[in-house]
Amino acid sequence: MNEAIIEMDHVSKTYPSQISALSDITLEILPGEFTFIAGPSGSGKTTLLRVLCCAERPTSGEVVVYGMHITDPGFKKIYQLRRTMGIVSQDFKLLRDRTVNENVAFALEVTGHTRKEAKRKASDMLSRVGLEEREEDPILALSAGEQQRVAIARALVNSPPLILADEPTGNLDAKMTLDIMGTLTDLHQKGTTILFATQFTGLVKRYSYRVIRILDGQILNGRKVDSTQVPEVKPGE
Amino acid sequence: MMGNLFPNFITISIIVISMLIFSTFTLIAFNLTNLLKIWEDKIEIIAYLKQGTSSREVEPLLNITRLLEGVEVVRYVSPYDAMDFMATKLGRQKSLLEGIQPALLPPSFEIQLKKDYRNSTKIKEVVAHLEKIRQFEEIQYGQEWVETFSVLVHILRLTQWILGGLLLIGIVFITSNTLQLTISSRREEIEVMHWVGASPGFIRIPFYVEGLLQGLFGGGLAILFLFLLHQGFFLYIPPSMQAWMEKIPVLFLPPETIAWILLGGMVLGFFGSFVASMRVLKYK
């Protein structure tokens, strides 16, 4: 029996302005699942992912990721949590004064890899996202779509067991979206757990993965799953 | 990296100014203490004998005085010796002494003290013993200026440490704020480090090292400026003061004090960056 790697139990998040971003969210993610978190803009997808990587503290409820009770007031090892996950955010978070390769290699260097090793691994990963020709270019010379791919490469380069991707294909054209989805599917088939937040229902329909629909901070089709259940696939929802 | 130059410059400048103020007070206090030591070395007691004390009484009295605790050397100054001393002091105006009988001058003992007793507190113990000897008419040891000078040096030392304490708080506050500028100029990089799981030590240690180096550099520059001021002081002494100054050595800080100031600068720089990192390098 597989134990969930992510457990959210009655999690709510209300901002000081009394805006409720998440309301009583309860869900479980099993290891190796590819899960779409689908919902329109402002529905709470980003907040949900930010809670999972400890960038936001929920107002109430409990969150456990890889056995770490990240909502405990005494939880300090955020960096250990983040090392278990590759994060792709909407705003890319790239270093503007560095090259494409340096941006990807940076994720390896700060987690203990040598510069040479980091550069080589970054180079390999950039080939996988189709940026091998732009490795030495400054980041600002890239289009938004290319920057998105650099951010994806950086999230994947450490081979994390969990990927939190917030609209990772939002700035990509159809072909590049399919390429990136292909890369993520490869990783999923090798056992990586993927949480993919998107507002594009067309993309969700195309793949037979579990879908969690979210609206106004509430899960519409939420349920707890256990390892005996095959993730429900509702393409087109 | 160029973006870090300005906050670095500001931080180092503030450390230099603060350490220069503290070092200047340290230098003044050091020289005044040194001067006090020189004067204390010259401290002696003059015990005037009562008129009519017979020469037979002098030798036993000398022996009694020599046996007192803290007394190193005792010399008898007869009225004739006193007259010669006054004539020497008056120089070309010694004719003023013509007609004065040496017998009018009181004989005295010049009492030099052991090193430990050459201070305003211990000297009083010796004087108290001397005052019990009935053959002494009056005892002088320049108590007023010794005490005044001791109080002056004490106040200066106290000012140095109070000022040092205030500067310390100020430096930590200012350096932590200016180091926040340095950290802010690298916030993008820090945010990515947080995002990819760099350990807090990996993120913070470079800032601590930077704080240490800024403190060392700032302290070093303060010492250099103080040295230049010290040298310049001698260049601009008015001629009227030069002869007087020759008798008073104005020393620069000894190496161990310089080492302490440099260490102090490093500790301040480190502590400033530590406070700054506690405030702005929280994992988020």
Coordinates of C-alpha atoms in Angstrom, one line a residue:
Chain A
M1 CA 0.0 0.0 0.0
N2 CA 1.4 3.3 -1.1
E3 CA 1.3 6.1 1.4
A4 CA 0.4 9.5 0.3
I5 CA 3.4 11.8 -0.2
I6 CA 1.2 14.9 0.2
E7 CA -1.7 15.1 2.6
M8 CA -3.7 18.3 3.1
D9 CA -6.3 18.1 5.8
H10 CA -9.0 20.8 6.0
V11 CA -6.6 23.5 4.9
S12 CA -7.8 27.0 4.6
K13 CA -6.0 30.2 3.7
T14 CA -7.4 33.6 4.3
Y15 CA -5.3 36.7 3.5
P16 CA -5.3 39.7 5.9
S17 CA -7.6 41.5 3.5
Q18 CA -10.2 38.8 4.3
I19 CA -9.9 37.3 0.8
S20 CA -10.3 33.5 1.1
A21 CA -7.8 31.8 -1.2
L22 CA -8.3 28.2 0.0
S23 CA -11.3 26.9 1.8
D24 CA -11.3 23.6 3.7
I25 CA -9.1 21.7 1.2
T26 CA -8.5 18.0 1.9
L27 CA -6.6 15.9 -0.5
E28 CA -3.9 13.3 -0.9
I29 CA -1.3 12.8 -3.6
L30 CA 0.2 9.4 -4.0
P31 CA 3.8 8.8 -5.1
G32 CA 4.2 8.8 -8.9
E33 CA 0.9 10.5 -9.6
F34 CA 0.5 13.1 -12.4
T35 CA -2.2 15.4 -11.2
F36 CA -3.6 18.4 -12.9
I37 CA -5.0 21.1 -10.6
A38 CA -7.4 22.8 -13.0
G39 CA -9.3 26.0 -12.5
P40 CA -9.7 29.5 -13.8
S41 CA -7.4 32.3 -12.9
G42 CA -7.8 33.4 -9.2
S43 CA -9.3 30.1 -8.2
G44 CA -6.6 29.2 -5.7
K45 CA -4.3 27.0 -7.7
T46 CA -1.2 29.1 -7.1
T47 CA -1.9 29.4 -3.3
L48 CA -2.4 25.7 -3.1
L49 CA 1.1 25.1 -4.6
R50 CA 2.6 27.8 -2.5
V51 CA 1.2 26.2 0.6
L52 CA 2.8 22.9 -0.4
C53 CA 6.2 24.4 -0.8
C54 CA 5.9 26.5 2.4
A55 CA 5.9 29.8 0.6
E56 CA 2.5 30.5 2.3
R57 CA 1.4 29.3 5.7
P58 CA -2.3 28.2 5.8
T59 CA -4.6 29.9 8.2
S60 CA -5.8 26.5 9.4
G61 CA -5.5 22.9 8.7
E62 CA -2.6 20.5 8.4
V63 CA -0.2 19.8 5.5
V64 CA 2.2 16.8 5.5
V65 CA 4.7 16.5 2.6
Y66 CA 7.1 13.5 2.6
G67 CA 6.3 12.9 6.2
M68 CA 7.2 16.5 7.1
H69 CA 4.5 18.4 9.0
I70 CA 5.2 21.6 7.3
T71 CA 2.3 23.5 9.0
D72 CA 3.8 22.9 12.5
P73 CA 4.8 26.2 13.9
G74 CA 8.2 24.7 14.8
F75 CA 8.9 23.5 11.2
K76 CA 12.2 25.2 10.1
K77 CA 13.6 22.9 7.5
I78 CA 12.0 24.5 4.5
Y79 CA 15.2 24.0 2.5
Q80 CA 15.0 20.2 3.0
L81 CA 11.4 20.3 1.8
R82 CA 12.3 22.4 -1.2
R83 CA 15.1 19.9 -2.1
T84 CA 12.4 17.3 -2.6
M85 CA 10.6 19.4 -5.2
G86 CA 11.3 21.2 -8.4
I87 CA 9.2 24.4 -8.5
V88 CA 8.2 26.2 -11.7
S89 CA 6.5 29.4 -10.9
Q90 CA 4.5 31.8 -13.1
D91 CA 7.1 34.5 -12.7
F92 CA 10.0 32.3 -13.7
K93 CA 12.3 33.6 -10.9
L94 CA 15.4 33.7 -13.1
L95 CA 18.6 35.6 -12.5
R96 CA 18.7 38.4 -15.0
D97 CA 22.5 39.0 -14.9
R98 CA 23.4 35.4 -15.7
T99 CA 23.4 33.2 -18.8
V100 CA 20.9 30.5 -19.5
N101 CA 23.3 27.7 -18.4
E102 CA 24.3 29.6 -15.3
N103 CA 20.7 29.9 -14.2
V104 CA 20.1 26.2 -14.5
A105 CA 23.5 25.3 -13.0
F106 CA 22.8 27.7 -10.0
A107 CA 20.2 25.2 -8.6
L108 CA 22.9 22.5 -8.5
E109 CA 25.7 24.7 -7.2
V110 CA 23.7 25.9 -4.2
T111 CA 22.9 22.3 -3.3
G112 CA 26.5 21.2 -3.2
H113 CA 27.5 20.3 -6.8
T114 CA 30.8 21.5 -8.2
R115 CA 30.6 24.2 -10.8
K116 CA 32.0 21.9 -13.5
E117 CA 29.5 19.2 -12.7
A118 CA 26.6 21.7 -12.5
K119 CA 27.5 23.2 -15.8
R120 CA 27.5 19.8 -17.5
K121 CA 24.2 18.7 -16.0
A122 CA 22.6 22.0 -16.8
S123 CA 23.8 21.6 -20.4
D124 CA 22.1 18.2 -20.6
M125 CA 18.9 19.5 -19.2
L126 CA 18.8 22.5 -21.5
S127 CA 19.1 20.0 -24.5
R128 CA 16.0 18.3 -23.2
V129 CA 14.0 21.5 -23.2
G130 CA 15.4 22.5 -26.6
L131 CA 17.6 25.3 -25.5
E132 CA 21.1 23.8 -26.3
E133 CA 21.7 26.6 -28.8
R134 CA 21.0 29.4 -26.3
E135 CA 23.1 28.1 -23.4
E136 CA 25.5 31.0 -23.2
D137 CA 23.0 33.7 -24.0
P138 CA 22.1 36.2 -21.3
I139 CA 18.7 35.4 -19.9
L140 CA 17.2 38.8 -21.0
A141 CA 17.9 37.9 -24.6
L142 CA 15.3 35.1 -24.4
S143 CA 11.6 35.3 -25.2
A144 CA 9.1 34.7 -22.4
G145 CA 8.5 31.2 -23.7
E146 CA 12.2 30.4 -23.7
Q147 CA 12.5 31.8 -20.2
Q148 CA 9.7 29.5 -19.2
R149 CA 11.7 26.6 -20.5
V150 CA 14.8 27.7 -18.6
A151 CA 12.7 27.8 -15.4
I152 CA 11.4 24.3 -16.2
A153 CA 15.0 23.1 -16.8
R154 CA 16.1 24.5 -13.5
A155 CA 13.2 22.8 -11.7
L156 CA 14.1 19.4 -13.3
V157 CA 17.9 19.5 -13.2
N158 CA 18.1 18.2 -9.6
S159 CA 15.9 15.2 -10.5
P160 CA 13.5 15.9 -7.7
P161 CA 10.9 13.2 -6.8
L162 CA 8.1 15.9 -6.8
I163 CA 7.5 18.7 -9.3
L164 CA 5.2 21.6 -8.5
A165 CA 4.5 23.4 -11.8
D166 CA 2.3 26.5 -11.8
E167 CA 1.2 27.2 -15.4
P168 CA 4.5 26.0 -16.8
T169 CA 3.2 26.1 -20.3
G170 CA 1.4 29.4 -20.0
N171 CA 3.9 31.2 -22.2
L172 CA 4.7 28.4 -24.7
D173 CA 3.4 27.8 -28.2
A174 CA 1.5 24.6 -29.0
K175 CA 4.6 22.7 -30.2
M176 CA 6.7 23.7 -27.2
T177 CA 3.8 22.9 -24.8
L178 CA 3.7 19.4 -26.2
D179 CA 7.5 19.0 -25.9
I180 CA 7.4 20.1 -22.3
M181 CA 4.5 17.8 -21.6
G182 CA 6.5 15.0 -23.2
T183 CA 9.4 15.7 -20.9
L184 CA 7.1 15.8 -17.9
T185 CA 5.4 12.6 -19.0
D186 CA 8.9 10.9 -19.3
L187 CA 9.6 12.0 -15.8
H188 CA 6.2 10.8 -14.6
Q189 CA 6.8 7.4 -16.2
K190 CA 10.1 7.2 -14.3
G191 CA 8.2 7.7 -11.0
T192 CA 8.3 11.5 -10.5
T193 CA 5.2 12.9 -8.8
I194 CA 3.9 15.9 -10.7
L195 CA 1.4 18.6 -9.7
F196 CA 0.5 20.7 -12.7
A197 CA -1.6 23.8 -12.2
T198 CA -3.3 25.1 -15.3
Q199 CA -6.3 27.0 -16.4
F200 CA -6.2 25.5 -19.9
T201 CA -8.9 22.8 -20.1
G202 CA -7.7 21.8 -23.5
L203 CA -4.4 20.6 -22.1
V204 CA -6.2 18.7 -19.3
K205 CA -8.5 17.0 -21.8
R206 CA -5.5 15.8 -23.8
Y207 CA -4.0 13.7 -21.1
S208 CA -5.5 10.9 -19.0
Y209 CA -4.3 12.0 -15.7
R210 CA -6.0 12.7 -12.4
V211 CA -7.7 16.1 -12.3
I212 CA -8.5 18.1 -9.2
R213 CA -10.8 20.9 -10.2
I214 CA -10.7 24.0 -8.0
L215 CA -12.9 27.0 -7.9
D216 CA -13.0 29.9 -5.4
G217 CA -10.6 28.1 -3.2
Q218 CA -12.7 24.9 -3.0
I219 CA -12.1 21.5 -4.6
L220 CA -15.1 20.6 -6.7
N221 CA -14.3 16.9 -7.2
G222 CA -12.1 16.5 -4.2
R223 CA -11.7 13.2 -2.4
K224 CA -9.1 11.3 -0.5
V225 CA -7.6 8.5 -2.5
D226 CA -5.8 5.5 -1.3
S227 CA -3.3 3.3 -3.2
T228 CA -6.0 0.8 -4.3
Q229 CA -7.7 3.5 -6.3
V230 CA -6.6 4.4 -9.8
P231 CA -6.5 8.1 -10.1
E232 CA -9.8 9.2 -11.6
V233 CA -9.3 10.6 -15.1
K234 CA -11.9 12.9 -16.4
P235 CA -10.5 14.5 -19.5
G236 CA -12.6 17.4 -20.6
E237 CA -13.7 18.4 -17.2
Chain B
M1 CA 28.3 42.9 -8.4
M2 CA 28.8 46.5 -9.2
G3 CA 25.4 47.1 -7.5
N4 CA 27.0 46.0 -4.2
L5 CA 29.7 48.7 -4.3
F6 CA 27.6 51.5 -3.0
P7 CA 26.2 49.7 0.1
N8 CA 29.7 48.2 0.7
F9 CA 31.2 51.7 0.6
I10 CA 28.5 53.1 2.9
T11 CA 29.0 50.3 5.4
I12 CA 32.8 50.5 5.5
S13 CA 32.6 54.4 5.7
I14 CA 30.3 54.1 8.8
I15 CA 32.6 51.6 10.4
V16 CA 35.6 53.8 9.7
I17 CA 34.0 56.9 11.2
S18 CA 32.8 55.1 14.3
M19 CA 36.0 53.2 14.9
L20 CA 38.0 56.4 14.3
I21 CA 36.1 58.2 17.0
F22 CA 36.5 55.3 19.4
S23 CA 40.2 54.9 18.5
T24 CA 40.9 58.7 19.0
F25 CA 39.5 58.5 22.5
T26 CA 41.5 55.4 23.1
L27 CA 44.7 57.2 21.9
I28 CA 44.0 60.2 24.1
A29 CA 43.3 58.1 27.1
F30 CA 46.4 55.9 26.4
N31 CA 48.7 59.0 26.2
L32 CA 47.2 60.6 29.3
T33 CA 47.6 57.3 31.2
N34 CA 51.1 57.1 30.0
L35 CA 51.7 60.7 31.1
L36 CA 50.2 59.9 34.5
K37 CA 52.6 57.0 34.8
I38 CA 55.6 59.2 34.0
W39 CA 54.4 61.7 36.6
E40 CA 53.7 59.0 39.1
D41 CA 57.2 57.7 38.7
K42 CA 58.4 61.2 39.9
I43 CA 56.1 61.2 42.9
E44 CA 58.0 61.7 46.1
I45 CA 57.2 62.9 49.6
I46 CA 58.9 65.8 51.2
A47 CA 58.7 65.7 55.0
Y48 CA 59.8 68.9 56.6
L49 CA 61.5 68.6 60.0
K50 CA 60.5 70.9 62.8
Q51 CA 62.8 73.8 63.4
G52 CA 65.3 72.9 66.1
T53 CA 65.5 69.2 65.4
S54 CA 69.0 68.3 66.4
S55 CA 71.5 66.7 64.0
R56 CA 71.7 63.7 66.5
E57 CA 68.0 63.0 65.9
V58 CA 68.4 62.9 62.1
E59 CA 70.1 59.6 61.7
P60 CA 67.7 57.5 63.8
L61 CA 64.8 59.3 62.1
L62 CA 66.2 58.4 58.7
N63 CA 66.3 54.7 59.8
I64 CA 62.7 54.8 61.1
T65 CA 61.5 56.4 57.8
R66 CA 63.5 53.9 55.7
L67 CA 61.7 51.0 57.5
L68 CA 58.2 52.3 56.7
E69 CA 56.2 50.2 54.3
G70 CA 56.4 51.5 50.7
V71 CA 59.5 53.6 51.2
E72 CA 62.4 53.0 48.8
V73 CA 65.0 55.7 49.4
V74 CA 65.2 58.5 51.9
R75 CA 67.6 61.5 51.5
Y76 CA 68.2 64.1 54.1
V77 CA 68.2 67.7 52.7
S78 CA 69.9 70.1 55.1
P79 CA 69.1 73.8 55.1
Y80 CA 72.4 74.3 53.1
D81 CA 71.4 71.7 50.5
A82 CA 68.0 73.4 50.2
M83 CA 69.7 76.8 49.7
D84 CA 71.8 75.3 46.9
F85 CA 68.8 73.7 45.3
M86 CA 66.9 77.1 45.4
A87 CA 70.0 78.9 43.9
T88 CA 70.1 76.3 41.1
K89 CA 66.4 76.7 40.4
L90 CA 66.6 80.5 40.4
G91 CA 69.5 80.5 38.0
R92 CA 70.5 84.1 37.1
Q93 CA 68.1 85.4 39.7
K94 CA 69.9 83.7 42.5
S95 CA 71.0 87.1 43.8
L96 CA 67.5 87.2 45.3
L97 CA 68.8 84.8 48.0
E98 CA 71.5 87.1 49.1
G99 CA 71.1 87.9 52.8
I100 CA 69.0 84.9 53.6
Q101 CA 70.5 82.6 56.2
P102 CA 70.3 78.9 55.3
A103 CA 69.2 78.2 58.8
L104 CA 65.9 79.9 58.0
L105 CA 65.1 77.0 55.6
P106 CA 63.7 73.9 57.2
P107 CA 65.7 70.7 56.9
S108 CA 63.7 67.9 55.1
F109 CA 63.6 64.3 54.0
E110 CA 63.1 63.5 50.3
I111 CA 61.3 60.2 50.3
Q112 CA 61.1 58.1 47.2
L113 CA 58.5 55.4 47.1
K114 CA 58.4 51.9 45.8
K115 CA 56.7 51.6 42.4
D116 CA 53.5 50.1 43.8
Y117 CA 53.1 53.1 46.1
R118 CA 53.4 55.8 43.5
N119 CA 49.7 56.5 43.1
S120 CA 47.2 58.7 44.8
T121 CA 45.8 55.9 47.0
K122 CA 48.9 54.2 48.3
I123 CA 50.8 57.4 48.9
K124 CA 48.3 58.4 51.5
E125 CA 49.1 55.2 53.5
V126 CA 52.8 56.2 53.7
V127 CA 51.8 59.8 54.5
A128 CA 49.6 58.6 57.3
H129 CA 52.6 56.8 58.9
L130 CA 54.8 59.8 58.5
E131 CA 52.3 62.1 60.1
K132 CA 52.5 59.9 63.3
I133 CA 56.2 60.9 63.6
R134 CA 56.3 64.0 65.8
Q135 CA 59.6 65.4 64.4
F136 CA 57.9 66.2 61.1
E137 CA 56.4 69.6 60.8
E138 CA 54.7 69.3 57.4
I139 CA 54.4 66.6 54.7
Q140 CA 53.9 67.5 51.0
Y141 CA 53.5 65.2 48.0
G142 CA 51.6 67.4 45.5
Q143 CA 48.4 65.6 46.3
E144 CA 46.1 68.0 44.6
W145 CA 47.5 67.6 41.1
V146 CA 48.0 63.9 41.5
E147 CA 44.4 63.4 42.5
T148 CA 43.0 65.9 39.9
F149 CA 45.0 64.2 37.2
S150 CA 43.9 60.7 38.3
V151 CA 40.2 61.8 38.3
L152 CA 40.7 63.4 34.8
V153 CA 42.2 60.1 33.4
H154 CA 39.4 58.2 35.1
I155 CA 36.7 60.4 33.6
L156 CA 38.4 60.1 30.2
R157 CA 38.5 56.3 30.4
L158 CA 34.9 56.2 31.5
T159 CA 33.9 58.5 28.6
Q160 CA 35.9 56.2 26.3
W161 CA 33.9 53.2 27.4
I162 CA 30.5 54.9 27.5
L163 CA 31.2 56.4 24.1
G164 CA 32.5 53.0 22.9
G165 CA 29.3 51.3 24.2
L166 CA 27.1 53.9 22.4
L167 CA 29.1 53.7 19.3
L168 CA 28.9 49.9 19.5
I169 CA 25.1 50.0 19.5
G170 CA 25.1 52.6 16.8
I171 CA 27.5 50.7 14.6
V172 CA 25.6 47.4 15.0
F173 CA 22.4 49.3 14.1
I174 CA 23.8 51.2 11.2
T175 CA 25.9 48.3 9.8
S176 CA 23.0 45.9 10.0
N177 CA 20.8 48.4 8.1
T178 CA 23.5 49.1 5.5
L179 CA 24.1 45.4 5.2
Q180 CA 20.4 45.1 4.5
L181 CA 21.1 47.3 1.5
T182 CA 23.8 44.8 0.3
I183 CA 21.4 41.9 0.9
S184 CA 18.6 43.7 -0.9
S185 CA 20.8 44.3 -3.9
R186 CA 21.1 40.5 -4.1
R187 CA 17.5 39.7 -3.2
E188 CA 16.8 38.1 -6.6
E189 CA 19.6 35.7 -6.1
I190 CA 18.6 35.0 -2.5
E191 CA 15.0 34.3 -3.6
V192 CA 16.2 31.8 -6.1
M193 CA 18.4 30.2 -3.5
H194 CA 15.4 29.8 -1.2
W195 CA 13.4 28.4 -4.1
V196 CA 15.9 25.7 -5.0
G197 CA 16.6 24.7 -1.4
A198 CA 20.0 26.2 -0.6
S199 CA 20.7 25.7 3.1
P200 CA 20.4 28.7 5.4
G201 CA 24.1 28.4 6.2
F202 CA 25.0 28.5 2.5
I203 CA 23.0 31.7 2.0
R204 CA 24.1 33.4 5.2
I205 CA 27.8 32.5 5.6
P206 CA 28.9 34.7 2.7
F207 CA 27.2 37.7 4.3
Y208 CA 28.8 37.0 7.6
V209 CA 32.2 36.8 5.9
E210 CA 31.4 40.0 4.1
G211 CA 30.5 41.6 7.4
L212 CA 33.8 40.4 9.0
L213 CA 35.9 41.7 6.1
Q214 CA 34.0 45.0 6.1
G215 CA 34.7 45.3 9.8
L216 CA 38.4 44.4 9.4
F217 CA 38.8 46.8 6.5
G218 CA 36.9 49.6 8.3
G219 CA 38.9 49.1 11.5
G220 CA 42.2 49.0 9.4
L221 CA 41.3 52.3 7.7
A222 CA 40.4 53.9 11.0
I223 CA 43.8 52.9 12.4
L224 CA 45.5 54.3 9.2
F225 CA 43.6 57.6 9.4
L226 CA 44.4 57.9 13.2
F227 CA 48.1 57.2 12.4
L228 CA 48.1 60.0 9.8
L229 CA 46.3 62.3 12.2
H230 CA 48.9 61.4 14.9
Q231 CA 51.8 62.2 12.5
G232 CA 50.1 65.4 11.3
F233 CA 49.7 66.5 14.9
F234 CA 53.5 66.8 15.2
L235 CA 53.8 68.7 11.9
Y236 CA 51.4 71.4 13.1
I237 CA 52.5 72.0 16.7
P238 CA 53.1 75.8 17.1
P239 CA 56.8 76.6 17.9
S240 CA 55.7 78.0 21.3
M241 CA 54.5 74.5 22.3
Q242 CA 57.3 72.5 20.8
A243 CA 59.8 72.8 23.7
W244 CA 57.0 71.9 26.1
M245 CA 55.9 68.9 24.0
E246 CA 59.4 67.5 23.9
K247 CA 59.1 66.5 27.5
I248 CA 55.7 64.8 26.9
P249 CA 55.9 61.8 24.6
V250 CA 52.8 61.5 22.4
L251 CA 52.8 57.8 21.6
F252 CA 50.7 55.9 19.0
L253 CA 48.6 53.0 20.1
P254 CA 50.5 49.9 21.0
P255 CA 50.2 46.8 18.7
E256 CA 48.0 44.9 21.1
T257 CA 45.5 47.8 21.2
I258 CA 45.5 48.0 17.4
A259 CA 44.9 44.2 17.3
W260 CA 41.9 44.7 19.7
I261 CA 40.5 47.5 17.6
L262 CA 40.8 45.4 14.4
L263 CA 39.2 42.5 16.2
G264 CA 36.4 44.8 17.5
G265 CA 35.8 46.0 13.9
M266 CA 35.5 42.4 12.7
V267 CA 33.1 41.5 15.6
L268 CA 31.0 44.6 14.8
G269 CA 30.9 43.8 11.1
F270 CA 29.9 40.2 11.9
F271 CA 27.3 41.1 14.4
G272 CA 25.8 43.7 12.0
S273 CA 25.5 41.2 9.3
F274 CA 24.1 38.6 11.7
V275 CA 21.4 41.0 12.8
A276 CA 20.7 42.0 9.2
S277 CA 20.5 38.3 8.2
M278 CA 18.1 37.5 11.0
R279 CA 15.9 40.3 9.8
V280 CA 15.9 39.8 6.0
L281 CA 17.3 36.3 5.2
K282 CA 14.4 34.4 6.7
Y283 CA 13.4 31.4 4.6
K284 CA 10.2 32.1 2.7

